[in-house]
Tab-separated table of C-alpha atoms and ligand atoms in Angstrom:
chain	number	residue	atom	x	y	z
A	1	UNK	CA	0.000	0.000	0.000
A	2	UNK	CA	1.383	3.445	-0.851
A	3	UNK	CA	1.152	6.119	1.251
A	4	UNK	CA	0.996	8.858	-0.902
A	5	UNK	CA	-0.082	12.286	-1.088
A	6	UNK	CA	-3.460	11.680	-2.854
A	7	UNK	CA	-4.884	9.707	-0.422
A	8	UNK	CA	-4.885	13.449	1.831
A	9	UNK	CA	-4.302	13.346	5.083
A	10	UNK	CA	-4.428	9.146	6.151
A	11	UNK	CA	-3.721	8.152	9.221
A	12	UNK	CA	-0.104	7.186	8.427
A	13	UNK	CA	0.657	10.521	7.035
A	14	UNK	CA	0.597	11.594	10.574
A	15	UNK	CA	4.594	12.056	11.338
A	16	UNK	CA	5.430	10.215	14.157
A	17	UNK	CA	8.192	12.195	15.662
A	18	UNK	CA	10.362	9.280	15.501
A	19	UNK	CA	12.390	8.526	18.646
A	20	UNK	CA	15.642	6.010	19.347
A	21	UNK	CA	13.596	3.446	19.225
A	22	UNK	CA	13.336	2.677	22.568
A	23	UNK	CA	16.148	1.649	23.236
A	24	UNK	CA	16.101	1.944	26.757
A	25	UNK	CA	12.865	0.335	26.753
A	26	UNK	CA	14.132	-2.822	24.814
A	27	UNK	CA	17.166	-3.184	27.533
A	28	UNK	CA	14.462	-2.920	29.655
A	29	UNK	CA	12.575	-5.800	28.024
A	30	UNK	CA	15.791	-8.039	27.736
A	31	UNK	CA	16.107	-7.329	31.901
A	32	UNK	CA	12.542	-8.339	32.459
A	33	UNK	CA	12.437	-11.292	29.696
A	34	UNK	CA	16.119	-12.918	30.890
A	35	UNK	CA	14.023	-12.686	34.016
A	36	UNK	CA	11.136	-14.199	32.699
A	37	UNK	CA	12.937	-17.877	31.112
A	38	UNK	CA	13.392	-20.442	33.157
A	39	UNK	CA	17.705	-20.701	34.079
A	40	UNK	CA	18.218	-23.791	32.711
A	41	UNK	CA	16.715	-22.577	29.116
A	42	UNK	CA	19.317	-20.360	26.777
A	43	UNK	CA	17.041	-17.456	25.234
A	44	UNK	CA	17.530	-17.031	21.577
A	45	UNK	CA	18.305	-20.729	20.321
A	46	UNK	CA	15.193	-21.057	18.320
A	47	UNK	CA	15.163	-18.456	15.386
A	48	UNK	CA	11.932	-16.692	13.674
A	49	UNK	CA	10.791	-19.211	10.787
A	50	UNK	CA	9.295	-15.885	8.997
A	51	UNK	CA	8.172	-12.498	9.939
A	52	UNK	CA	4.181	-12.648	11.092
A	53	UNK	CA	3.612	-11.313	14.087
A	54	UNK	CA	0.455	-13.992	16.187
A	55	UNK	CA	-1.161	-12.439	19.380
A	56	UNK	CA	-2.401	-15.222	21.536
A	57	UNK	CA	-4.624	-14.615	24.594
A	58	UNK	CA	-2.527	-12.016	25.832
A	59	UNK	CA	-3.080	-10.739	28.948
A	60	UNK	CA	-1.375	-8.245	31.224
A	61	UNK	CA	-1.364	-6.562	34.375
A	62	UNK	CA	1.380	-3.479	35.347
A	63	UNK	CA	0.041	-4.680	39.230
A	64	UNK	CA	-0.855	-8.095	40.095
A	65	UNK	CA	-4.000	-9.220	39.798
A	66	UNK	CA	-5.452	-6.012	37.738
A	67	UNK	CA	-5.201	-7.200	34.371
A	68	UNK	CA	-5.730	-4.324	31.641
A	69	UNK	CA	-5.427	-6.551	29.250
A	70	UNK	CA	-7.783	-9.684	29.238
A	71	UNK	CA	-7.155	-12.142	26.186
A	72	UNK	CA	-6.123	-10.272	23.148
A	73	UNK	CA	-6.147	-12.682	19.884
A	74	UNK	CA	-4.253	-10.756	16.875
A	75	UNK	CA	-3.067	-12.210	13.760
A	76	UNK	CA	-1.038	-9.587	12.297
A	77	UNK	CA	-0.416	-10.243	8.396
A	78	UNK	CA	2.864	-9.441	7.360
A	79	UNK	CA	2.535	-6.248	5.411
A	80	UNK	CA	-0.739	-4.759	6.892
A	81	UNK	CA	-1.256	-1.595	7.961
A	82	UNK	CA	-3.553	-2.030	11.468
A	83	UNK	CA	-4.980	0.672	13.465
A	84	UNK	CA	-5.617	0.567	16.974
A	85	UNK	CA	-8.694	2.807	18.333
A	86	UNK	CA	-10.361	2.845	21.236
A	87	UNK	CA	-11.079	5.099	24.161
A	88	UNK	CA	-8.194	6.583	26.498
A	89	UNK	CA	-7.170	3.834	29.279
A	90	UNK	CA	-8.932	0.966	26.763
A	91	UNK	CA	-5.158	-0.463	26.646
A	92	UNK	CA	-3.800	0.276	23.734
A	93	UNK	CA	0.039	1.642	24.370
A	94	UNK	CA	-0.012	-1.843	26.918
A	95	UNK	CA	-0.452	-3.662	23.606
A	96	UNK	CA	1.276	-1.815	21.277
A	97	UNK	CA	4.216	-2.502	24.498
A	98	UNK	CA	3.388	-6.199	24.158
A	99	UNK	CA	3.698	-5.862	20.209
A	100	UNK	CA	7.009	-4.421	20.526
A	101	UNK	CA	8.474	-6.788	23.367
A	102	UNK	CA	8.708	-4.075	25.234
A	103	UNK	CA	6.850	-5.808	28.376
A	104	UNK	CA	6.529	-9.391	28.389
A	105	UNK	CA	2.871	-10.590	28.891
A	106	UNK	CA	1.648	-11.570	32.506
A	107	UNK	CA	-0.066	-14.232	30.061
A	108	UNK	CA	-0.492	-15.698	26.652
A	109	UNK	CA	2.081	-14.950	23.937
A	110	UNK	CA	3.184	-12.841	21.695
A	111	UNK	CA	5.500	-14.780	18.958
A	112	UNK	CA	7.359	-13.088	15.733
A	113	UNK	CA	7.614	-16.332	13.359
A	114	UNK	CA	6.571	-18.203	15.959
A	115	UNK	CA	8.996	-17.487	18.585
A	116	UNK	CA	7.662	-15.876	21.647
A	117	UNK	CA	9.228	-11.987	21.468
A	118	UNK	CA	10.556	-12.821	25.000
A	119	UNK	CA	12.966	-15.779	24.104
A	120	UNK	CA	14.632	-13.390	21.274
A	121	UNK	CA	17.837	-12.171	22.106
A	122	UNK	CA	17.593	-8.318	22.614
A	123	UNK	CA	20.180	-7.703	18.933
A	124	UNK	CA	17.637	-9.667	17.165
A	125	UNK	CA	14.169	-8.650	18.466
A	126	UNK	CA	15.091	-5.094	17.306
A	127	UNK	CA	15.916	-6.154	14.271
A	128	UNK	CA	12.264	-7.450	13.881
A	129	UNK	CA	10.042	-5.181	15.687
A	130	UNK	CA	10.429	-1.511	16.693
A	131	UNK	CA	8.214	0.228	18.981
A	132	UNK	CA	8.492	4.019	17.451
A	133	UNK	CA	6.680	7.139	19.393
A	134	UNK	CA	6.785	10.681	18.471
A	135	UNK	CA	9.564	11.806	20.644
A	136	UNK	CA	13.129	12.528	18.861
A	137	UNK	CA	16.150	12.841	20.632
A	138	UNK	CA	19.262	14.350	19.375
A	139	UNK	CA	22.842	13.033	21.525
A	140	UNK	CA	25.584	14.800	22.223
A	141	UNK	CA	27.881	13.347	19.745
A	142	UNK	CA	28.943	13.090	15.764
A	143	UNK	CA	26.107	12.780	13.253
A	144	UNK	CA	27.523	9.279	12.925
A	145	UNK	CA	27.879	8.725	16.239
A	146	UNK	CA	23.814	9.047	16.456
A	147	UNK	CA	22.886	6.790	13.478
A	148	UNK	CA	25.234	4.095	14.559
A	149	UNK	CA	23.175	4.228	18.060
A	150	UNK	CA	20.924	1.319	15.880
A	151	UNK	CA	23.202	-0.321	14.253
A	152	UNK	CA	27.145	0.058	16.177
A	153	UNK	CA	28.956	-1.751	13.159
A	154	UNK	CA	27.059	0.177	10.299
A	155	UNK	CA	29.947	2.053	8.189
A	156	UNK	CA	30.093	5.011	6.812
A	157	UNK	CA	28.730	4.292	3.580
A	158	UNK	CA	25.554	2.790	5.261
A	159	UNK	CA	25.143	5.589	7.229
A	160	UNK	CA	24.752	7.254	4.172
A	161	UNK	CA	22.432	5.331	2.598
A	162	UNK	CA	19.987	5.300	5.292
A	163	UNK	CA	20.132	9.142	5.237
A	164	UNK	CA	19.756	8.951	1.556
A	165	UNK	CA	16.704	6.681	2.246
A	166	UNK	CA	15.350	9.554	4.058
A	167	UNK	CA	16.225	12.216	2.083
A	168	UNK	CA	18.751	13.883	4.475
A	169	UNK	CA	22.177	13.478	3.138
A	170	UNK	CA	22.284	16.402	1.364
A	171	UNK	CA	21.665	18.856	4.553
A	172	UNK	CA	24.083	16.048	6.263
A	173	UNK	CA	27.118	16.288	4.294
A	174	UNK	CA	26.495	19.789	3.937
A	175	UNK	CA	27.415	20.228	7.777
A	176	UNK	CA	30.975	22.081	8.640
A	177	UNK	CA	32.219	17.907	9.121
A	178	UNK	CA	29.511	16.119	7.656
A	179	UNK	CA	28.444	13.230	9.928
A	180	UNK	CA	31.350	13.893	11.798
A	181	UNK	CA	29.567	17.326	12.643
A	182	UNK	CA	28.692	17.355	17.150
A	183	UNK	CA	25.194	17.364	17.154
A	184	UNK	CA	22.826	17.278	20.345
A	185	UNK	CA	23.398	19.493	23.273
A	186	UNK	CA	26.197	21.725	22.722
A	187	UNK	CA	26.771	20.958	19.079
A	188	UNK	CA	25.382	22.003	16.188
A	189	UNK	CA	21.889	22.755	16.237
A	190	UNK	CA	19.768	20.387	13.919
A	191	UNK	CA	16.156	21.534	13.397
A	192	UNK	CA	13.090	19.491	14.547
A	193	UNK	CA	12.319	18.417	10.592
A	194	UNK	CA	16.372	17.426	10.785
A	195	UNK	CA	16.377	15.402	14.421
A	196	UNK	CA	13.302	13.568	12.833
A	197	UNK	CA	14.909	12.506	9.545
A	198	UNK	CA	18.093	11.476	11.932
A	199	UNK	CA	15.417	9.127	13.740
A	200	UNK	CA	14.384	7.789	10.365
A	201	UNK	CA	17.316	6.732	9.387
A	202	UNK	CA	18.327	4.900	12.877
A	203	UNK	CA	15.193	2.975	11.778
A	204	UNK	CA	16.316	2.186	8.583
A	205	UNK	CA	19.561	0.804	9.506
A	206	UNK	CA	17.397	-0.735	12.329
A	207	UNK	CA	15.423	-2.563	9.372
A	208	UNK	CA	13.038	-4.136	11.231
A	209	UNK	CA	9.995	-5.808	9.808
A	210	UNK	CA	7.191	-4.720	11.889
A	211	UNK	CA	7.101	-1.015	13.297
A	212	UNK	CA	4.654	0.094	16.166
A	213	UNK	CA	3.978	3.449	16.186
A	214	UNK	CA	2.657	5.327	19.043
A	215	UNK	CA	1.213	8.919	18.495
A	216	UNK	CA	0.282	8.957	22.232
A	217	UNK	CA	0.977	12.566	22.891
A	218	UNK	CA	1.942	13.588	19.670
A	219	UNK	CA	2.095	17.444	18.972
A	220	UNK	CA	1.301	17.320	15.446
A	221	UNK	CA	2.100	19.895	12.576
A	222	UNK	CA	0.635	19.035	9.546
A	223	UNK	CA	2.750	20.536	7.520
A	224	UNK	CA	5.968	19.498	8.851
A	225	UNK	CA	3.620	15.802	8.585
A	226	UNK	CA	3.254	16.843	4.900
A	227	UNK	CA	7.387	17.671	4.151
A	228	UNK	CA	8.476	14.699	5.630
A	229	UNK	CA	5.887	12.440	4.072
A	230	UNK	CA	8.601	11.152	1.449
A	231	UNK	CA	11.006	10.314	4.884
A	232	UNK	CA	8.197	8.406	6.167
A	233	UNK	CA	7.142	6.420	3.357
A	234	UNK	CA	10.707	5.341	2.176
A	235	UNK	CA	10.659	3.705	5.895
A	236	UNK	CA	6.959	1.739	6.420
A	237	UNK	CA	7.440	0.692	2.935
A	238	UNK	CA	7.218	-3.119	3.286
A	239	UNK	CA	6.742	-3.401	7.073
A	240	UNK	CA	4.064	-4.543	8.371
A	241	UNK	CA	2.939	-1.008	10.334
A	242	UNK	CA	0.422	-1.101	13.530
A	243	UNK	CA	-0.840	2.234	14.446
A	244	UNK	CA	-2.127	3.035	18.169
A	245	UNK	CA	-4.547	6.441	17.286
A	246	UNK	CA	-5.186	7.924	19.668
A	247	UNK	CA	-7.067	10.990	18.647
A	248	UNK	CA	-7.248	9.671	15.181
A	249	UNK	CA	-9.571	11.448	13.038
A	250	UNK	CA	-8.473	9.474	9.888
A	251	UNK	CA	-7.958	5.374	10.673
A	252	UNK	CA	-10.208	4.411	6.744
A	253	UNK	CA	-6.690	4.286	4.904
A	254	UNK	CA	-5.412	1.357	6.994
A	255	UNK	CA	-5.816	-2.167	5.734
A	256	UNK	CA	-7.825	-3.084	8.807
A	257	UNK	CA	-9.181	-1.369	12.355
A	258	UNK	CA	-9.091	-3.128	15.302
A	259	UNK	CA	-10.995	-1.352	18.709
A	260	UNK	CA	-9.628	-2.046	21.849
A	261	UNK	CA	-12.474	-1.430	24.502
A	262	UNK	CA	-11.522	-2.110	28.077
A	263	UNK	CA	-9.027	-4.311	27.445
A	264	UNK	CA	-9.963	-6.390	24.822
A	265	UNK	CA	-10.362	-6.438	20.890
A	266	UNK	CA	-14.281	-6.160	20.484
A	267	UNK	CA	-14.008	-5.028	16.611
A	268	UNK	CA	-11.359	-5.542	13.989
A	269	UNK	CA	-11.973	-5.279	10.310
A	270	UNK	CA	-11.908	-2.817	7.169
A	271	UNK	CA	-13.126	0.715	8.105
A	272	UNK	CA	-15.723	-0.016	5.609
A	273	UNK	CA	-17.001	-3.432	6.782
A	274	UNK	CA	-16.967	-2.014	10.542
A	275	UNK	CA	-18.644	1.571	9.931
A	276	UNK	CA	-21.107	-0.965	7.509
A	277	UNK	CA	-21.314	-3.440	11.123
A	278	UNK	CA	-23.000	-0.038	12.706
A	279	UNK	CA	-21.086	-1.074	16.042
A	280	UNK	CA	-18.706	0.744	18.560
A	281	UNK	CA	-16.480	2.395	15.295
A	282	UNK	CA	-19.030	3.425	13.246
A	283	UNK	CA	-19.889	5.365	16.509
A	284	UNK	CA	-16.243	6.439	17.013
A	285	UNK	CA	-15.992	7.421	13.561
A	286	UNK	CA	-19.519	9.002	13.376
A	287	UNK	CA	-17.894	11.364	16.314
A	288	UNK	CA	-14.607	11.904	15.310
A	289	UNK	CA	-16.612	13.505	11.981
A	290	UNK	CA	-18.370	15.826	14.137
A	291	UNK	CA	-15.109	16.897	16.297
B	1	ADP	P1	-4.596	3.625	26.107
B	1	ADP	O1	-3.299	3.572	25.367
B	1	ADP	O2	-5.702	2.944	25.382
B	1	ADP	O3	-4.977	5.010	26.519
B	1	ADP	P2	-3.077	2.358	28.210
B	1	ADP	O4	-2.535	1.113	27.621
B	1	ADP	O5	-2.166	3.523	28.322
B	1	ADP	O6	-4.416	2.774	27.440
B	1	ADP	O7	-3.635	2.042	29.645
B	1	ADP	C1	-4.457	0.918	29.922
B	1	ADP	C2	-4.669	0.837	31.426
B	1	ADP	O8	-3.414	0.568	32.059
B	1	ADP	C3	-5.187	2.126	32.053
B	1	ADP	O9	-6.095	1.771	33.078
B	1	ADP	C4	-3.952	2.765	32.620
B	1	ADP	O10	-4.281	3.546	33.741
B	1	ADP	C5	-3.116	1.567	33.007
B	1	ADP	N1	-1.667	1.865	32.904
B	1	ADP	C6	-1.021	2.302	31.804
B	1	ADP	N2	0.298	2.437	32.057
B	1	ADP	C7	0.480	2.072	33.346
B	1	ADP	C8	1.617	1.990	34.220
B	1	ADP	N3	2.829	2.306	33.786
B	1	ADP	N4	1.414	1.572	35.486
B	1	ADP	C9	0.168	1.240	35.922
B	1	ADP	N5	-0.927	1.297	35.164
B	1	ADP	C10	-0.792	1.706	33.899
């Protein structure tokens, strides 16, 4: 599916402002998930037989015995483009967190290829599956320095490529020492349309296959949404892309919509089929027309 500019303003138009990819939060997940296999079981010996993401009966609860999540069943196919609505609190970051690996579920599975996500080795699982939100960061460091933060071996000529990918190596190599330039704190000053296309390209030397992305508290600017549209698309191209809206006002240009209500999935289909079903998003959508 393209995303291009005649389809107007679809819901993966929006620019998420692209972060590190979590990276904290995927040490985070390796921490919790080392924790989570047994000791006398070596994480990472089975490997991924293909790239579709399964959701089975997950469940989760941040304290114990308060699941806000209560059985989620998800087939994702590889490729699709799935929104997630639903009303605030209905759980929706928890399992977009669940998609990513982020948290391991309290129960059920979630399994890339059918390997659960908490059995990957950290290197690999962000390889497969990213969990992206709007927030950018910029390090004090090189230009290179902050690329390589996805990939530490890439070379030069790869970091170049991936900012060709996103249509930034010509504002890169025109800085006083190209990607050797200090950036972040201190350094030279990149602008917010620059930090973004810098988080772009950490996800394309990322390459994973499946990309979460979380407008939670997006601030968005449709017009820097519009200039960096190109950036965008050169990086969802091929993944398979699930979107958590939150205050979506456009989710018809995904492949499917799935509502999360309370905790569970209690719609998922084509924005046609569901707003046809006259159920809980043909009532979400009905408002979101009105707002
Ligand atoms: P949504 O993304 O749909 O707004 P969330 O997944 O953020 O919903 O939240 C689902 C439920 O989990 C809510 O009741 C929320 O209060 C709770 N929750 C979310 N994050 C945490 C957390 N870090 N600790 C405890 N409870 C949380």
């Amino acid at each position: 599916m393209a995303f291009s500019v005649q389809l107007g303003e679809p819901l993966f138009n929006l620019v998420f402002w692209l972060d590190e990819l979590q990276v904290a939060g995927v040490s985070l997940a390796r921490v919790v998930g080392v924790g989570l296999v047994p000791p006398d079981r070596t994480a990472g010996t089975a490997a991924p037989t293909d790239d579709h993401v399964e959701v089975r009966d997950v469940r989760y609860a941040y304290r114990e015995g308060r699941d806000v999540l209560h059985g989620i069943d998800l087939d994702l196919r590889v490729g699709e483009r799935l929104a997630v609505v639903g009303p605030s609190g209905a759980g929706k970051s928890t399992l977009g967190r669940m998609l990513a690996g982020i948290h391991p579920p309290t129960g059920g599975s979630v399994t890339v290829g059918s390997v659960p996500l908490v059995e990957l080795p950290v290197d690999d699982l962000r390889q497969r599956v990213a969990l992206v939100t709007q927030e950018h960061h910029v390090f004090v460091g090189t230009l290179a320095q902050n690329l390589r933060l996805a990939d530490t071996s890439a070379s030069d000529e790869r970091l170049a490529e991936a900012l060709d990918a996103v249509d930034a190596l010509g504002w890169a190599r025109a800085l006083p020492d190209g990607l050797e330039t200090g950036v972040g704190s201190g350094g030279h000053v990149l602008t917010p349309a620059q930090a973004q296309q810098v988080a772009l390209a950490r996800l394309v030397l990322l390459d994973p296959h499946t990309l979460v992305l979380d407008e939670a508290t997006s601030l968005l600017d449709p017009r820097a949404a519009r200039h960096l549209e190109g950036s965008l698309d050169a990086v969802l191209t091929g993944r398979t892309v699930i979107a958590i809206a939150h205050r979506l006002h456009t989710a018809h240009d995904a492949d499917r919509v799935a509502v999360v209500d309370a905790g569970r999935i209690t719609e998922i289909g084509p924005h046609d089929d569901l707003v046809a079903a006259g159920g809980e998003y043909a009532r979400l959508w009905e408002s979101w027309q009105q707002e």
